[in-house]
Short mmCIF file of C-alpha atoms and ligand atoms in Angstrom, two decimals:
data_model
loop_
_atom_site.label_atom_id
_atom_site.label_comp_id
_atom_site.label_asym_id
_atom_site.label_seq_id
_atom_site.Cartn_x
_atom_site.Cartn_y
_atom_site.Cartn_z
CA UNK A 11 203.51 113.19 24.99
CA UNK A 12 200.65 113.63 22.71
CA UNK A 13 201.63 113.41 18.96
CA UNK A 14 199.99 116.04 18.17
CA UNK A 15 200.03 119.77 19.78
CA UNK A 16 198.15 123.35 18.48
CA UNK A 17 200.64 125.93 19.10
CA UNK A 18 198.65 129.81 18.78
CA UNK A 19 200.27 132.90 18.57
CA UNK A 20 200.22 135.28 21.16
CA UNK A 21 196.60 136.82 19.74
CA UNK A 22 195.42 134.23 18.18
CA UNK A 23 195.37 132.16 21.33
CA UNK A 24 192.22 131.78 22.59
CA UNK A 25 190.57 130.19 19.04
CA UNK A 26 194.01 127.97 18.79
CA UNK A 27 192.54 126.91 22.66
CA UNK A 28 189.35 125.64 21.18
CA UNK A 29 191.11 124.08 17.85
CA UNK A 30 192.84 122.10 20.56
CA UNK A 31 189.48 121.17 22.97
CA UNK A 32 187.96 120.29 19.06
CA UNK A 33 190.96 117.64 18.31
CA UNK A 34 191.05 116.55 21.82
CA UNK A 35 194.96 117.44 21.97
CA UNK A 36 197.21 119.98 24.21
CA UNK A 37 197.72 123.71 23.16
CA UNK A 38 200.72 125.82 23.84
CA UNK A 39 201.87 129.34 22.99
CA UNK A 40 204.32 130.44 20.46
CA UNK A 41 205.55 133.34 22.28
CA UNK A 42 206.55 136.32 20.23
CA UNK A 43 208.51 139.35 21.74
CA UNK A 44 208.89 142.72 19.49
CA UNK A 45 212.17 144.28 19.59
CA UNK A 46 212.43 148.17 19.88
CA UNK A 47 213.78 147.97 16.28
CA UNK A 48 210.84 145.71 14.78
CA UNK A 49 212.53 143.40 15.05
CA UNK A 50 210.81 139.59 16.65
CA UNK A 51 211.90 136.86 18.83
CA UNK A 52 210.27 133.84 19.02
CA UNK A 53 210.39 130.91 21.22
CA UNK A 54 208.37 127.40 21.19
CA UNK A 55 208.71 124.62 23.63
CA UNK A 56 211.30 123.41 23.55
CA UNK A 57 209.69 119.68 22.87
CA UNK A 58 207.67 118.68 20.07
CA UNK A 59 205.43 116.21 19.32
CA UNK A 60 205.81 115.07 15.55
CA UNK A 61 202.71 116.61 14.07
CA UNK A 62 202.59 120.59 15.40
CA UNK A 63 199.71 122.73 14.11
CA UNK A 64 200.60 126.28 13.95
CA UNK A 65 197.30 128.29 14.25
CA UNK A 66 197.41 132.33 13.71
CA UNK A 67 195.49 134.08 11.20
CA UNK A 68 197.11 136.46 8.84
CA UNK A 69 195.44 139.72 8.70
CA UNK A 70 198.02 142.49 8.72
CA UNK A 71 200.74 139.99 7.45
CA UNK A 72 204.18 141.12 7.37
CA UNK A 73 205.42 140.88 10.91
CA UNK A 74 203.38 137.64 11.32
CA UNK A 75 204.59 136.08 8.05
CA UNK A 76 208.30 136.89 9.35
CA UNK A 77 207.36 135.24 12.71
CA UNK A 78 205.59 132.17 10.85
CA UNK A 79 208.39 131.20 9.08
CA UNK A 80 210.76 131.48 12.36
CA UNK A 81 208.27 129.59 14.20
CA UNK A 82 208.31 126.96 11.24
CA UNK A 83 212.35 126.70 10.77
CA UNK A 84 212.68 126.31 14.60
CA UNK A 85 209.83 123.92 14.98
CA UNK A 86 211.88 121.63 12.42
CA UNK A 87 214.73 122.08 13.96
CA UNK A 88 212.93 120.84 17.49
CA UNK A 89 212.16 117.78 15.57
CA UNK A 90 208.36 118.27 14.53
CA UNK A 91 207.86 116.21 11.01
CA UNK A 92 205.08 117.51 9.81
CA UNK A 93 203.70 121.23 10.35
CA UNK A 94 200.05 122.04 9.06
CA UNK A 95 199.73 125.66 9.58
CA UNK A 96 195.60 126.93 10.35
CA UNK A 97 195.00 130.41 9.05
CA UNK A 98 191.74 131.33 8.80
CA UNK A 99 192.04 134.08 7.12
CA UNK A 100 195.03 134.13 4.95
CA UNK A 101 196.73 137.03 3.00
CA UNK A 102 197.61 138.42 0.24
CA UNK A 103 195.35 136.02 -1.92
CA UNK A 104 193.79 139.14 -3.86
CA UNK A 105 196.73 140.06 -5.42
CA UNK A 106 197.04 137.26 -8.28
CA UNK A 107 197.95 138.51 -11.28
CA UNK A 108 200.46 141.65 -11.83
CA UNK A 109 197.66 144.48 -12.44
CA UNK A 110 200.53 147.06 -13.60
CA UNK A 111 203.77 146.04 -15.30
CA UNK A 112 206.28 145.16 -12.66
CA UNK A 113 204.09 144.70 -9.67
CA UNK A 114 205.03 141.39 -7.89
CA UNK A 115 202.11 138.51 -7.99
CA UNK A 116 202.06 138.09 -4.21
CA UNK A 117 199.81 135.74 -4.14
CA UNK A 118 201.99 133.45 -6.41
CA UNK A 119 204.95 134.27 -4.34
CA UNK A 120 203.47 134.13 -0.45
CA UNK A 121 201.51 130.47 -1.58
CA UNK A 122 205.18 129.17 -2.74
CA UNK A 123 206.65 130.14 0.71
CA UNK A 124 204.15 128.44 2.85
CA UNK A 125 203.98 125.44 0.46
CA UNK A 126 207.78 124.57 0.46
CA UNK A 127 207.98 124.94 4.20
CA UNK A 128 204.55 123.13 5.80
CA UNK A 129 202.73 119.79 4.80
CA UNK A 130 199.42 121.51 5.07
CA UNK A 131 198.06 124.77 4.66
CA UNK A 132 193.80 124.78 5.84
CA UNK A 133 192.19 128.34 6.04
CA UNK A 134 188.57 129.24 5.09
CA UNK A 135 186.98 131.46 2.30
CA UNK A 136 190.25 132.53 1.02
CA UNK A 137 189.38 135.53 -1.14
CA UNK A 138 190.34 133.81 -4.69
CA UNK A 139 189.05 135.16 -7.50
CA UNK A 140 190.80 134.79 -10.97
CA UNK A 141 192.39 131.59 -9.63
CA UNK A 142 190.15 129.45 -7.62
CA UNK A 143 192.15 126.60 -6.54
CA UNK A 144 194.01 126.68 -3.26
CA UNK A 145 196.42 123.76 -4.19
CA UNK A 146 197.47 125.78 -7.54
CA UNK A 147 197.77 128.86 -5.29
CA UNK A 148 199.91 126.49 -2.30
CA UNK A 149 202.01 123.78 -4.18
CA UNK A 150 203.93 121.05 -2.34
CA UNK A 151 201.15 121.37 0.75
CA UNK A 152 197.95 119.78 1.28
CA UNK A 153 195.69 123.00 0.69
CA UNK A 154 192.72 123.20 2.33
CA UNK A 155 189.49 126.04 1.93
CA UNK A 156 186.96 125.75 3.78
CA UNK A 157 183.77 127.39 4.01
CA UNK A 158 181.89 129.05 6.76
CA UNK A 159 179.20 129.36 4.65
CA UNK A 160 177.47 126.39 6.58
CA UNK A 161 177.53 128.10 9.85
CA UNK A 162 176.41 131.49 8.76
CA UNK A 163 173.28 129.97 6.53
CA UNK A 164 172.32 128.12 10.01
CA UNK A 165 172.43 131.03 12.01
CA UNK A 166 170.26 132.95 9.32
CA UNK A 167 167.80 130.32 9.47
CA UNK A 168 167.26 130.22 13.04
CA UNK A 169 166.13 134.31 12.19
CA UNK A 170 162.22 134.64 12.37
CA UNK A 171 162.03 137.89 9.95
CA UNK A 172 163.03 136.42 6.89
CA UNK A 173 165.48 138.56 5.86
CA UNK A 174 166.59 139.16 2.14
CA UNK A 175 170.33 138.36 1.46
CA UNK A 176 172.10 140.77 -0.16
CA UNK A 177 175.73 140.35 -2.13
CA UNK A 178 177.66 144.01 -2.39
CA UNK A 179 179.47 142.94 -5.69
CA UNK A 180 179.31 139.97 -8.07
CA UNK A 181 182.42 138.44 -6.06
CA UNK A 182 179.87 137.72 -3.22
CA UNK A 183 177.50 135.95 -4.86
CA UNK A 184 179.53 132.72 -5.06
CA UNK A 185 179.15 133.12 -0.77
CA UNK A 186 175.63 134.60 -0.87
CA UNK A 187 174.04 132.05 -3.42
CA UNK A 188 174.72 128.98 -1.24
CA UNK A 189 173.85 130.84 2.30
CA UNK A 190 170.55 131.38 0.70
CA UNK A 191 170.08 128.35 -1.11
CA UNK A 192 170.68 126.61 2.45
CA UNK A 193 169.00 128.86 4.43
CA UNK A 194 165.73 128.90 2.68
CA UNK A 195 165.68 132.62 1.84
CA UNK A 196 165.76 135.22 -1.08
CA UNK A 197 169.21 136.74 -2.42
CA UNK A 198 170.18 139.49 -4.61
CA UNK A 199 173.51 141.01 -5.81
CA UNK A 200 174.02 144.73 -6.51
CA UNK A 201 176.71 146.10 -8.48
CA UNK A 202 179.93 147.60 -7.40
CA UNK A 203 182.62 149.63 -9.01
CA UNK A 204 185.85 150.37 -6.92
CA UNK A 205 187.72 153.20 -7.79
CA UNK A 206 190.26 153.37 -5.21
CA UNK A 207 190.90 151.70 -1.70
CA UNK A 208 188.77 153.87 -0.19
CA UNK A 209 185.97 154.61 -2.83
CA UNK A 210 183.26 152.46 -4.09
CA UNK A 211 180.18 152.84 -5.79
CA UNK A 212 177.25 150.76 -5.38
CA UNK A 213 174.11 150.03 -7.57
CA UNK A 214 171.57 147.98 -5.59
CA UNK A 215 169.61 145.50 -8.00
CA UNK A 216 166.14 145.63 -9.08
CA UNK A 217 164.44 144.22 -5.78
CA UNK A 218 161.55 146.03 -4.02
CA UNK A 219 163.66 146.56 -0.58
CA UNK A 220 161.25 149.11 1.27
CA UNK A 221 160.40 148.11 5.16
CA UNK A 222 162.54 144.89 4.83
CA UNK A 223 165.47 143.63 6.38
CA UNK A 224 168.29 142.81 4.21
CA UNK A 225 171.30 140.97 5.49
CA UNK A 226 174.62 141.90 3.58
CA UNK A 227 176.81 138.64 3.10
CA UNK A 228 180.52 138.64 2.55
CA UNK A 229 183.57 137.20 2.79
CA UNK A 230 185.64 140.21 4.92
CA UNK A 231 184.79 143.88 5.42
CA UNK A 232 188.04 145.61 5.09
CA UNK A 233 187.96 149.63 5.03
CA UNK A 234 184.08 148.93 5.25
CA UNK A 235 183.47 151.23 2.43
CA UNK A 236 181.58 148.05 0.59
CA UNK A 237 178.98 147.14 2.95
CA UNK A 238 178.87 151.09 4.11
CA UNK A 239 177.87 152.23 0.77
CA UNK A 240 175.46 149.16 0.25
CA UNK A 241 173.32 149.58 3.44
CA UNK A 242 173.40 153.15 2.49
CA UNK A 243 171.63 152.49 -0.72
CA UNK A 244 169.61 150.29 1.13
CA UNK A 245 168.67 152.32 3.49
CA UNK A 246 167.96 155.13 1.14
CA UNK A 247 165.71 152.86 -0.45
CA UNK A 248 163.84 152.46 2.38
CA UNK A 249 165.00 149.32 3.83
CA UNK A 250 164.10 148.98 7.62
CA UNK A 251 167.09 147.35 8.73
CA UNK A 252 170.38 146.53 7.44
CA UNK A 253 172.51 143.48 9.15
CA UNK A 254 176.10 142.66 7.89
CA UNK A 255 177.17 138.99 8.26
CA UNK A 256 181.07 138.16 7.26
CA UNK A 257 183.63 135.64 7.65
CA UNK A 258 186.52 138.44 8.37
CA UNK A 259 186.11 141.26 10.28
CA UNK A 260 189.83 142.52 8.95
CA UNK A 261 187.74 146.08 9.67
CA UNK A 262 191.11 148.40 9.08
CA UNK A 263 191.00 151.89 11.21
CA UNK A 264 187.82 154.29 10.68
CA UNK A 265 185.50 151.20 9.19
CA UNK A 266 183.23 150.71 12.56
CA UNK A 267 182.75 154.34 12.10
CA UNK A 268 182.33 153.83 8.33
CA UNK A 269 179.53 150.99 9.43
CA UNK A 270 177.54 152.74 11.83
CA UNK A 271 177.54 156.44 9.45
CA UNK A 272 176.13 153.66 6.53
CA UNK A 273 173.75 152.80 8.61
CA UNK A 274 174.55 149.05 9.59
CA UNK A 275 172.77 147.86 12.62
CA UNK A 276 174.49 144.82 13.49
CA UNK A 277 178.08 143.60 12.28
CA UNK A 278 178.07 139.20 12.94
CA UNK A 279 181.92 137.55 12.17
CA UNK A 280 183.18 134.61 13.08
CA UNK A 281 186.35 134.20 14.55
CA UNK A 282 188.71 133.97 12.06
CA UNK A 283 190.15 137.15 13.51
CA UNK A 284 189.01 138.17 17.08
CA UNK A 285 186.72 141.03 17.06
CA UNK A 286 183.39 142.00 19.38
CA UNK A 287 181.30 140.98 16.54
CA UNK A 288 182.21 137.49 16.15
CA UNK A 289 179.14 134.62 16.42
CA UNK A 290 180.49 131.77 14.83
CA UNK A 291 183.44 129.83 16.23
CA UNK A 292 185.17 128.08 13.38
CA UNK A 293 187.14 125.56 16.09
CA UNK A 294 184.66 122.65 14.95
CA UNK A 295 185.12 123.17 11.29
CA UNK A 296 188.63 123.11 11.31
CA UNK A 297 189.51 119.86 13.61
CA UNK A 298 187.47 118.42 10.95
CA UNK A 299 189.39 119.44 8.27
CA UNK A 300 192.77 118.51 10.27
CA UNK A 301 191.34 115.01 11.15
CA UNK A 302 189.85 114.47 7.31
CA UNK A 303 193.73 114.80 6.21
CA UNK A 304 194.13 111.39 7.47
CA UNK A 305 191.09 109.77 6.38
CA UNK A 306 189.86 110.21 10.10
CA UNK A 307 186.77 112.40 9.92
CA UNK A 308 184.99 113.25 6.65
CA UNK A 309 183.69 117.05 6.16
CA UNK A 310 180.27 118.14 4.81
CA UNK A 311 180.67 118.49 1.20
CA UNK A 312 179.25 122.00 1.46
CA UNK A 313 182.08 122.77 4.38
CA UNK A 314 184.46 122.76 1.51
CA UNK A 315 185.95 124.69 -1.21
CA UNK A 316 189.08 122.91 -2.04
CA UNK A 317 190.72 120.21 -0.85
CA UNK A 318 194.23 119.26 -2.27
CA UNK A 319 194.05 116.31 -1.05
O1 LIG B 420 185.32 147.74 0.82
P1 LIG B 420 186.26 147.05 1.75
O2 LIG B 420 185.64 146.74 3.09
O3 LIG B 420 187.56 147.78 1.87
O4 LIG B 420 186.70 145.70 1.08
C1 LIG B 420 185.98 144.51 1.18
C2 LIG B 420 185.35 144.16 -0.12
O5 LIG B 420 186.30 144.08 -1.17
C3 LIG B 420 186.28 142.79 -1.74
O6 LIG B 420 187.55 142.41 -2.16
C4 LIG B 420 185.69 141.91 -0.67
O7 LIG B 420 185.14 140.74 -1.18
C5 LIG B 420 184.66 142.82 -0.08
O8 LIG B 420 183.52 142.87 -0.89
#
C-alpha cells in the first residue's frame, strides 16, 4: 500500500483525482449518503495508509463540516496518523470578530475544530481580513494559504488586449496589486460600501475606462452583487468589455443572472469549487504545498500567503 492516499468527497472528486495524479499517489472516495432526516452516513475504506489527505472544499459548510469531522474521527480510528485536510476554499473565515454583542466569532471557533483534529490544514486565498494569519486562525495544524494569484496573472498575460485590472473594494487590492504587478498590466481599485447581503454600492476610481477592457479580480463572487454593480459602472462608463476573473465561484442562487444583467461577459474560476467557468486547475499548486510540508518540494514564494510551518 502506498503511504499516502487523497480521499475526495463525493463532489469534490474529480479535482481530489488530479491532487492525486499531482502527488503521484492513489485516490479513493469518501462516500457520503444523506438520510431522509438530514441526517449523513459516511464510509471510507476500510484500510488506510498512514498519511490520508482529505480533499473537499467548504462552500455551503454545515453538512460538509458535520461529514468532515466523521470522516476525520473514523479515519483515526482506521489507523491513519496523520490527516492534512485540502480545502480550497474554506469557510466561515469572514466572520472574525463578533460584529454585534453576542454573535459567535466563527472563524475563531471553526479554525479551533479543524486544528485540534488534523495535522495540516492547506487551502488558498482564504478570505482573511482583520486577521491575516492562517496559523493564528488554525492552531495545533500546519496552516497553509496559498495563492492562485500566480496562475491567474499568467493567464492574463498570455491576453493580447491589455486589459486594465480592476479591484471592486479595497479588500481586493491585496489580490489585484500582485496579478498586475506580475502580469505586466495597469490596476485600479474602486470603492465599495455594503449595506446588506444583497446591496452594494460601487464608486469606480478616477481612471479614463471608455472603449477598454477591464478585468475585475477577486477572491470569490458570492451573491454577485460586487462584480455586478462594478461592471455596471464600468460599463456605464463606457467600458467595452468587462471580464471577471476569481478564485471562488461560491456564485449563491440568482448571481449568474446577477452577472450577465451587470453586464459581465466572461466569468474565469479556478477549481476550487466546480463550476462551468473554471480555467485554472489548482491540482499542481497544492501537491506542492503537501510535498513542501516535508521539506520535499519548495513553493514559489509568490504561491504563498502563509505557511505555519
Ligand atoms: O458581493 P458578493 O458576490 O456577495 O460577495 C463577494 C464580495 O464580498 C467580499 O467579501 C469578497 O471579497 C467579494 O468582494
Amino acid at each position: 500500500m502506498s503511504d499516502m492516499l487523497v480521499l475526495g468527497f463525493p463532489e469534490y472528486q474529480s479535482p481530489a483525482v488530479r491532487l492525486g495524479k499531482a502527488l503521484d499517489c492513489p485516490c479513493d472516495a469518501v462516500a457520503v449518503h444523506r438520510f431522509p432526516d438530514g441526517e449523513s452516513l459516511v464510509r471510507l475504506p476500510s484500510e488506510l495508509p498512514a498519511h490520508v489527505i482529505l480533499c473537499r472544499s467548504l462552500e455551503h459548510p454545515n453538512d460538509k463540516l458535520v461529514e468532515l469531522l466523521l470522516a476525520i474521527d473514523t479515519a483515526r480510528n482506521l489507523g491513519a496518523e496523520r490527516l492534512t485536510l485540502v480545502a480550497p476554499y474554506l469557510c466561515y473565515m469572514r466572520q472574525d470578530t463578533a460584529f454585534n454583542p453576542g454573535e459567535a466569532v466563527s472563524q475563531r471557533i471553526v479554525g479551533r475544530l479543524l486544528g485540534e483534529r488534523l495535522e495540516a490544514v492547506i487551502t488558498v486565498d482564504a478570505h482573511l481580513h482583520r486577521i491575516s494569519d492562517l496559523p493564528e486562525v488554525i492552531p495545533g495544524a500546519r496552516a497553509v494559504n496559498l495563492t492562485a494569484a500566480p496562475l491567474m496573472a499568467a493567464r492574463l498575460a498570455r491576453r493580447s488586449d491589455g486589459p486594465l485590472l480592476l479591484g471592486p473594494d479595497q479588500e481586493s487590492e491585496q489580490w489585484v496589486a500582485g496579478i498586475a504587478a506580475k502580469a505586466g498590466l495597469e490596476y485600479a481599485i474602486a470603492h465599495k460600501i455594503r449595506h446588506s447581503d444583497h446591496a452594494v454600492s460601487i464608486s469606480l476610481p478616477e481612471v479614463e475606462v471608455a472603449g477598454r477592457t477591464v478585468v475585475l479580480v477577486d477572491d470569490v463572487v458570492s451573491t454577485g452583487h460586487t462584480v455586478a454593480e462594478t461592471a455596471a459602472a464600468l460599463k456605464a462608463a463606457g467600458a467595452r468589455r468587462v471580464d471577471c476573473l476569481v478564485t471562488h465561484p461560491l456564485l449563491a442562487p440568482g448571481a449568474e443572472q446577477l452577472l450577465e444583467k451587470g453586464g459581465i461577459d466572461t466569468l474565469c474560476s479556478s477549481d476550487s469549487i466546480i463550476h462551468p467557468s473554471n480555467v485554472e486547475q489548482l491540482a499542481g499548486l497544492l501537491a506542492r504545498a503537501i510535498r513542501s510540508l516535508d521539506g520535499a518540494d519548495t513553493l514559489e514564494p509568490d504561491s504563498l500567503i502563509v505557511d505555519g510551518g
